[in-house]
Amino acid sequence: MRDLLNDLDAQKYLSDPDPVRRAQSQMKTQLPKRFYKEVSVAAVKEGVAVHLDGKPVRTPGKAILALPTEKAAGLVAEEFAAQGEKIDPSTMPVYRLVNTAIDGVATDPVAVRDDVARFASSDLLCYRADAPAGLVERQAKAWDPLLEWAQRALGARLLLAEGVIHVEQPRRAMEAIGEHLALRQDPLRLAALHLMTTLTGSALLAMAVEAGEIDAETAWSAAHVDEDWQAEQWGQDSEAMARRAHRKRDMMAAASLIKAL
């Protein structure tokens, strides 16, 4: 399933899911020249399409790239309009996400929902440090409200564990999460939800953003409590921070798409 959700464009500059390696690959691969002047959106029978010089953009699978709202189509149009002399897909996270949704997620949404549910069964928020006290407190402050939301809104009471030893979650909790995910039928919304899950390592954080319980910035900070703690103690790694910045751009793009749907 992960292979299905990787970038679907056959071009080499979209072949690697890791943003830093993808950027490095792009340094060796000649990016295509911008071939259009005008970017616009227009209503079509499939929804609202993005047009380049009056011609509709198509996905790598040759489907018309159409979205359900003008605002959502506008996000993709803005990315095309922002391109310079070359078209750099790594700077177009919404466009890549929409391609994935149309060509990939739409063909097998059940597998995508199941993958999100698997994250929930070993969710980041359920695995806590036993020391030092400062990290324990920081995790509780950032994560406990989301677990309370899951119990209140979803009916999913999840168990906590210390360290990395796996804890089996209650069957009823997993059923409740599955029922919540089953209501997510739109491939675009589901693709964004899945991307946020994989970027944060937490289905609960992604579902809370999708439900409007928290914003994407709050979710991103919560997903990096441990990493930020370690950076405060030992300093930041520049390469790791660059990877994190690229991942955050994809996270914010997914959240923006959900808002625009």
Tab-separated table of C-alpha atoms in Angstrom:
chain	number	residue	atom	x	y	z
A	1	MET	CA	0.000	0.000	0.000
A	2	ARG	CA	2.892	2.350	0.750
A	3	ASP	CA	4.124	1.899	-2.825
A	4	LEU	CA	0.705	2.959	-4.099
A	5	LEU	CA	0.872	6.139	-2.036
A	6	ASN	CA	4.325	7.162	-3.227
A	7	ASP	CA	4.601	9.842	-5.895
A	8	LEU	CA	2.906	8.445	-8.971
A	9	ASP	CA	4.664	10.467	-11.599
A	10	ALA	CA	7.086	8.323	-13.590
A	11	GLN	CA	9.647	11.152	-13.707
A	12	LYS	CA	12.807	10.501	-11.692
A	13	TYR	CA	12.506	13.754	-9.767
A	14	LEU	CA	9.383	12.424	-8.059
A	15	SER	CA	10.633	8.887	-7.499
A	16	ASP	CA	11.945	9.138	-3.928
A	17	PRO	CA	9.512	9.708	-1.043
A	18	ASP	CA	12.280	11.177	1.131
A	19	PRO	CA	12.260	14.949	0.453
A	20	VAL	CA	15.990	15.486	0.948
A	21	ARG	CA	17.014	12.572	-1.272
A	22	ARG	CA	14.435	13.737	-3.798
A	23	ALA	CA	15.947	17.226	-3.771
A	24	GLN	CA	19.427	15.767	-4.193
A	25	SER	CA	18.192	13.669	-7.092
A	26	GLN	CA	16.744	16.771	-8.705
A	27	MET	CA	20.196	18.360	-8.692
A	28	LYS	CA	21.274	15.564	-11.040
A	29	THR	CA	18.061	15.509	-13.076
A	30	GLN	CA	17.157	18.280	-15.453
A	31	LEU	CA	13.818	19.742	-14.491
A	32	PRO	CA	11.338	20.441	-17.295
A	33	LYS	CA	11.066	23.982	-18.562
A	34	ARG	CA	7.935	25.938	-17.857
A	35	PHE	CA	5.890	25.668	-21.050
A	36	TYR	CA	2.853	27.787	-20.111
A	37	LYS	CA	2.138	31.433	-19.410
A	38	GLU	CA	-1.374	31.566	-17.985
A	39	VAL	CA	-2.782	29.496	-15.120
A	40	SER	CA	-6.506	29.438	-14.478
A	41	VAL	CA	-9.299	27.306	-13.041
A	42	ALA	CA	-12.492	26.382	-14.862
A	43	ALA	CA	-15.620	24.391	-14.160
A	44	VAL	CA	-15.775	21.007	-15.907
A	45	LYS	CA	-18.117	18.054	-15.513
A	46	GLU	CA	-15.643	16.419	-13.074
A	47	GLY	CA	-15.519	19.517	-10.844
A	48	VAL	CA	-13.113	22.462	-11.069
A	49	ALA	CA	-10.048	21.880	-13.224
A	50	VAL	CA	-6.692	23.624	-13.398
A	51	HIS	CA	-5.877	24.975	-16.858
A	52	LEU	CA	-2.509	25.906	-18.323
A	53	ASP	CA	-2.943	28.234	-21.277
A	54	GLY	CA	-6.529	27.032	-21.519
A	55	LYS	CA	-5.736	23.314	-21.497
A	56	PRO	CA	-6.616	21.103	-18.504
A	57	VAL	CA	-3.866	19.610	-16.385
A	58	ARG	CA	-3.918	15.826	-16.284
A	59	THR	CA	-2.590	13.430	-13.687
A	60	PRO	CA	0.221	10.975	-14.484
A	61	GLY	CA	-2.596	8.443	-14.979
A	62	LYS	CA	-4.073	10.734	-17.667
A	63	ALA	CA	-7.164	11.708	-15.662
A	64	ILE	CA	-8.249	15.350	-15.687
A	65	LEU	CA	-6.997	16.981	-12.510
A	66	ALA	CA	-10.306	18.249	-11.150
A	67	LEU	CA	-11.220	19.163	-7.583
A	68	PRO	CA	-14.619	19.614	-5.927
A	69	THR	CA	-14.213	23.305	-5.049
A	70	GLU	CA	-12.708	26.357	-6.675
A	71	LYS	CA	-10.682	27.014	-3.543
A	72	ALA	CA	-9.076	23.574	-3.702
A	73	ALA	CA	-8.325	23.937	-7.404
A	74	GLY	CA	-6.863	27.337	-6.610
A	75	LEU	CA	-4.250	25.750	-4.339
A	76	VAL	CA	-2.910	23.700	-7.247
A	77	ALA	CA	-3.172	26.661	-9.611
A	78	GLU	CA	-1.108	28.776	-7.224
A	79	GLU	CA	1.650	26.169	-7.238
A	80	PHE	CA	1.777	26.141	-11.032
A	81	ALA	CA	1.739	29.946	-11.150
A	82	ALA	CA	4.623	30.131	-8.672
A	83	GLN	CA	6.974	28.114	-10.896
A	84	GLY	CA	9.876	29.935	-12.471
A	85	GLU	CA	11.696	29.004	-15.649
A	86	LYS	CA	11.684	25.336	-14.573
A	87	ILE	CA	8.880	23.244	-13.095
A	88	ASP	CA	9.999	21.791	-9.769
A	89	PRO	CA	7.454	19.246	-8.457
A	90	SER	CA	9.118	19.191	-5.039
A	91	THR	CA	7.743	22.716	-4.514
A	92	MET	CA	4.220	21.591	-5.446
A	93	PRO	CA	3.003	19.464	-2.507
A	94	VAL	CA	-0.721	19.974	-3.138
A	95	TYR	CA	-0.348	19.026	-6.791
A	96	ARG	CA	1.497	15.836	-5.864
A	97	LEU	CA	-1.076	14.989	-3.199
A	98	VAL	CA	-3.975	15.470	-5.608
A	99	ASN	CA	-2.265	13.227	-8.163
A	100	THR	CA	-1.912	10.548	-5.487
A	101	ALA	CA	-5.570	10.879	-4.506
A	102	ILE	CA	-6.942	10.662	-8.046
A	103	ASP	CA	-4.637	8.009	-9.473
A	104	GLY	CA	-3.985	5.992	-6.316
A	105	VAL	CA	-6.281	6.422	-3.346
A	106	ALA	CA	-9.464	6.485	-5.427
A	107	THR	CA	-8.676	3.007	-6.744
A	108	ASP	CA	-8.398	1.400	-3.292
A	109	PRO	CA	-9.663	3.641	-0.456
A	110	VAL	CA	-10.207	0.690	1.896
A	111	ALA	CA	-6.499	-0.145	1.893
A	112	VAL	CA	-5.665	3.478	2.689
A	113	ARG	CA	-8.120	3.596	5.585
A	114	ASP	CA	-6.734	0.304	6.876
A	115	ASP	CA	-3.221	1.740	6.791
A	116	VAL	CA	-4.297	4.737	8.892
A	117	ALA	CA	-5.966	2.341	11.347
A	118	ARG	CA	-2.715	0.372	11.645
A	119	PHE	CA	-0.945	3.560	12.715
A	120	ALA	CA	-3.638	4.073	15.347
A	121	SER	CA	-3.000	0.601	16.765
A	122	SER	CA	0.524	1.710	17.741
A	123	ASP	CA	0.001	5.456	17.820
A	124	LEU	CA	2.823	7.787	18.781
A	125	LEU	CA	0.683	9.417	21.463
A	126	CYS	CA	0.331	6.154	23.379
A	127	TYR	CA	4.054	5.554	23.931
A	128	ARG	CA	5.482	7.620	26.762
A	129	ALA	CA	8.854	8.213	28.305
A	130	ASP	CA	9.334	7.240	31.942
A	131	ALA	CA	12.069	9.875	32.402
A	132	PRO	CA	13.253	12.597	32.553
A	133	ALA	CA	10.413	14.363	34.300
A	134	GLY	CA	10.498	17.348	31.953
A	135	LEU	CA	9.910	15.185	28.895
A	136	VAL	CA	7.194	13.181	30.660
A	137	GLU	CA	5.362	16.406	31.502
A	138	ARG	CA	5.787	17.806	28.004
A	139	GLN	CA	4.384	14.658	26.409
A	140	ALA	CA	1.407	14.671	28.757
A	141	LYS	CA	0.647	18.330	28.073
A	142	ALA	CA	0.760	17.905	24.310
A	143	TRP	CA	-0.758	14.445	23.960
A	144	ASP	CA	-3.265	13.867	26.767
A	145	PRO	CA	-5.866	16.312	25.360
A	146	LEU	CA	-5.833	14.393	22.056
A	147	LEU	CA	-6.407	11.067	23.792
A	148	GLU	CA	-9.272	12.648	25.706
A	149	TRP	CA	-10.699	13.926	22.419
A	150	ALA	CA	-10.446	10.455	20.892
A	151	GLN	CA	-12.391	8.979	23.788
A	152	ARG	CA	-14.984	11.757	23.787
A	153	ALA	CA	-15.497	12.235	20.049
A	154	LEU	CA	-14.680	8.810	18.643
A	155	GLY	CA	-15.457	6.535	21.550
A	156	ALA	CA	-11.900	5.198	21.435
A	157	ARG	CA	-10.214	4.766	24.817
A	158	LEU	CA	-6.572	3.958	24.121
A	159	LEU	CA	-4.049	2.483	26.528
A	160	LEU	CA	-0.659	3.999	27.312
A	161	ALA	CA	2.717	2.296	27.551
A	162	GLU	CA	6.144	3.357	28.743
A	163	GLY	CA	9.040	2.917	26.380
A	164	VAL	CA	8.764	0.980	23.130
A	165	ILE	CA	7.122	-2.235	24.351
A	166	HIS	CA	3.997	-2.781	22.254
A	167	VAL	CA	0.647	-2.470	23.980
A	168	GLU	CA	-2.409	-4.165	22.484
A	169	GLN	CA	-5.198	-1.633	22.134
A	170	PRO	CA	-8.766	-2.562	23.127
A	171	ARG	CA	-10.772	-4.059	20.276
A	172	ARG	CA	-13.618	-1.617	20.855
A	173	ALA	CA	-11.250	1.350	20.565
A	174	MET	CA	-9.938	0.115	17.235
A	175	GLU	CA	-13.463	-0.572	16.008
A	176	ALA	CA	-14.456	2.997	16.903
A	177	ILE	CA	-11.506	4.393	14.951
A	178	GLY	CA	-12.379	2.144	12.022
A	179	GLU	CA	-15.964	3.401	12.065
A	180	HIS	CA	-14.730	6.994	12.058
A	181	LEU	CA	-12.413	6.327	9.127
A	182	ALA	CA	-15.123	4.487	7.184
A	183	LEU	CA	-17.007	7.775	6.908
A	184	ARG	CA	-14.075	9.311	5.039
A	185	GLN	CA	-15.043	8.444	1.472
A	186	ASP	CA	-13.530	11.359	-0.469
A	187	PRO	CA	-10.168	10.245	-1.959
A	188	LEU	CA	-8.738	13.753	-1.611
A	189	ARG	CA	-9.594	13.995	2.069
A	190	LEU	CA	-8.419	10.439	2.670
A	191	ALA	CA	-5.117	11.031	0.877
A	192	ALA	CA	-4.490	14.127	2.990
A	193	LEU	CA	-5.403	12.245	6.164
A	194	HIS	CA	-3.038	9.419	5.280
A	195	LEU	CA	-0.192	11.780	4.444
A	196	MET	CA	-0.541	13.624	7.751
A	197	THR	CA	-0.582	10.266	9.543
A	198	THR	CA	2.650	9.075	7.960
A	199	LEU	CA	4.378	12.424	8.442
A	200	THR	CA	3.540	12.624	12.156
A	201	GLY	CA	3.505	8.930	13.010
A	202	SER	CA	0.108	9.456	14.604
A	203	ALA	CA	-3.328	8.686	13.232
A	204	LEU	CA	-4.857	10.528	16.186
A	205	LEU	CA	-3.047	13.764	15.354
A	206	ALA	CA	-4.080	13.488	11.711
A	207	MET	CA	-7.701	12.708	12.555
A	208	ALA	CA	-7.830	15.614	15.009
A	209	VAL	CA	-6.603	18.007	12.319
A	210	GLU	CA	-9.053	16.598	9.771
A	211	ALA	CA	-11.901	16.950	12.283
A	212	GLY	CA	-10.955	20.542	13.124
A	213	GLU	CA	-10.093	19.754	16.749
A	214	ILE	CA	-6.572	21.183	16.388
A	215	ASP	CA	-4.714	23.039	13.666
A	216	ALA	CA	-1.819	21.650	11.667
A	217	GLU	CA	0.807	23.707	13.509
A	218	THR	CA	-0.326	22.297	16.855
A	219	ALA	CA	-0.283	18.770	15.460
A	220	TRP	CA	3.192	19.255	13.995
A	221	SER	CA	4.570	20.501	17.309
A	222	ALA	CA	2.934	17.606	19.153
A	223	ALA	CA	4.463	15.112	16.754
A	224	HIS	CA	7.950	16.439	17.528
A	225	VAL	CA	7.874	16.691	21.318
A	226	ASP	CA	10.557	14.019	21.688
A	227	GLU	CA	12.688	15.383	18.854
A	228	ASP	CA	12.526	18.933	20.183
A	229	TRP	CA	13.453	17.749	23.661
A	230	GLN	CA	16.517	15.952	22.336
A	231	ALA	CA	17.514	19.016	20.300
A	232	GLU	CA	17.314	21.174	23.419
A	233	GLN	CA	19.588	18.790	25.273
A	234	TRP	CA	22.119	17.972	22.572
A	235	GLY	CA	21.704	20.559	19.850
A	236	GLN	CA	20.128	20.503	16.406
A	237	ASP	CA	21.294	18.521	13.412
A	238	SER	CA	21.139	20.689	10.296
A	239	GLU	CA	20.400	17.819	7.926
A	240	ALA	CA	17.626	16.520	10.156
A	241	MET	CA	16.134	19.986	10.383
A	242	ALA	CA	16.157	20.302	6.591
A	243	ARG	CA	14.279	17.002	6.274
A	244	ARG	CA	11.823	18.183	8.900
A	245	ALA	CA	11.205	21.451	7.040
A	246	HIS	CA	10.410	19.561	3.842
A	247	ARG	CA	8.049	17.221	5.687
A	248	LYS	CA	6.332	20.160	7.348
A	249	ARG	CA	5.664	21.740	3.970
A	250	ASP	CA	3.876	18.547	2.920
A	251	MET	CA	1.957	18.490	6.209
A	252	MET	CA	0.731	22.053	5.794
A	253	ALA	CA	-0.245	21.340	2.197
A	254	ALA	CA	-2.379	18.392	3.292
A	255	ALA	CA	-4.091	20.476	5.956
A	256	SER	CA	-4.701	23.302	3.486
A	257	LEU	CA	-6.284	20.898	1.020
A	258	ILE	CA	-8.653	19.548	3.668
A	259	LYS	CA	-9.749	23.085	4.561
A	260	ALA	CA	-10.353	23.889	0.903
A	261	LEU	CA	-12.524	20.865	0.160
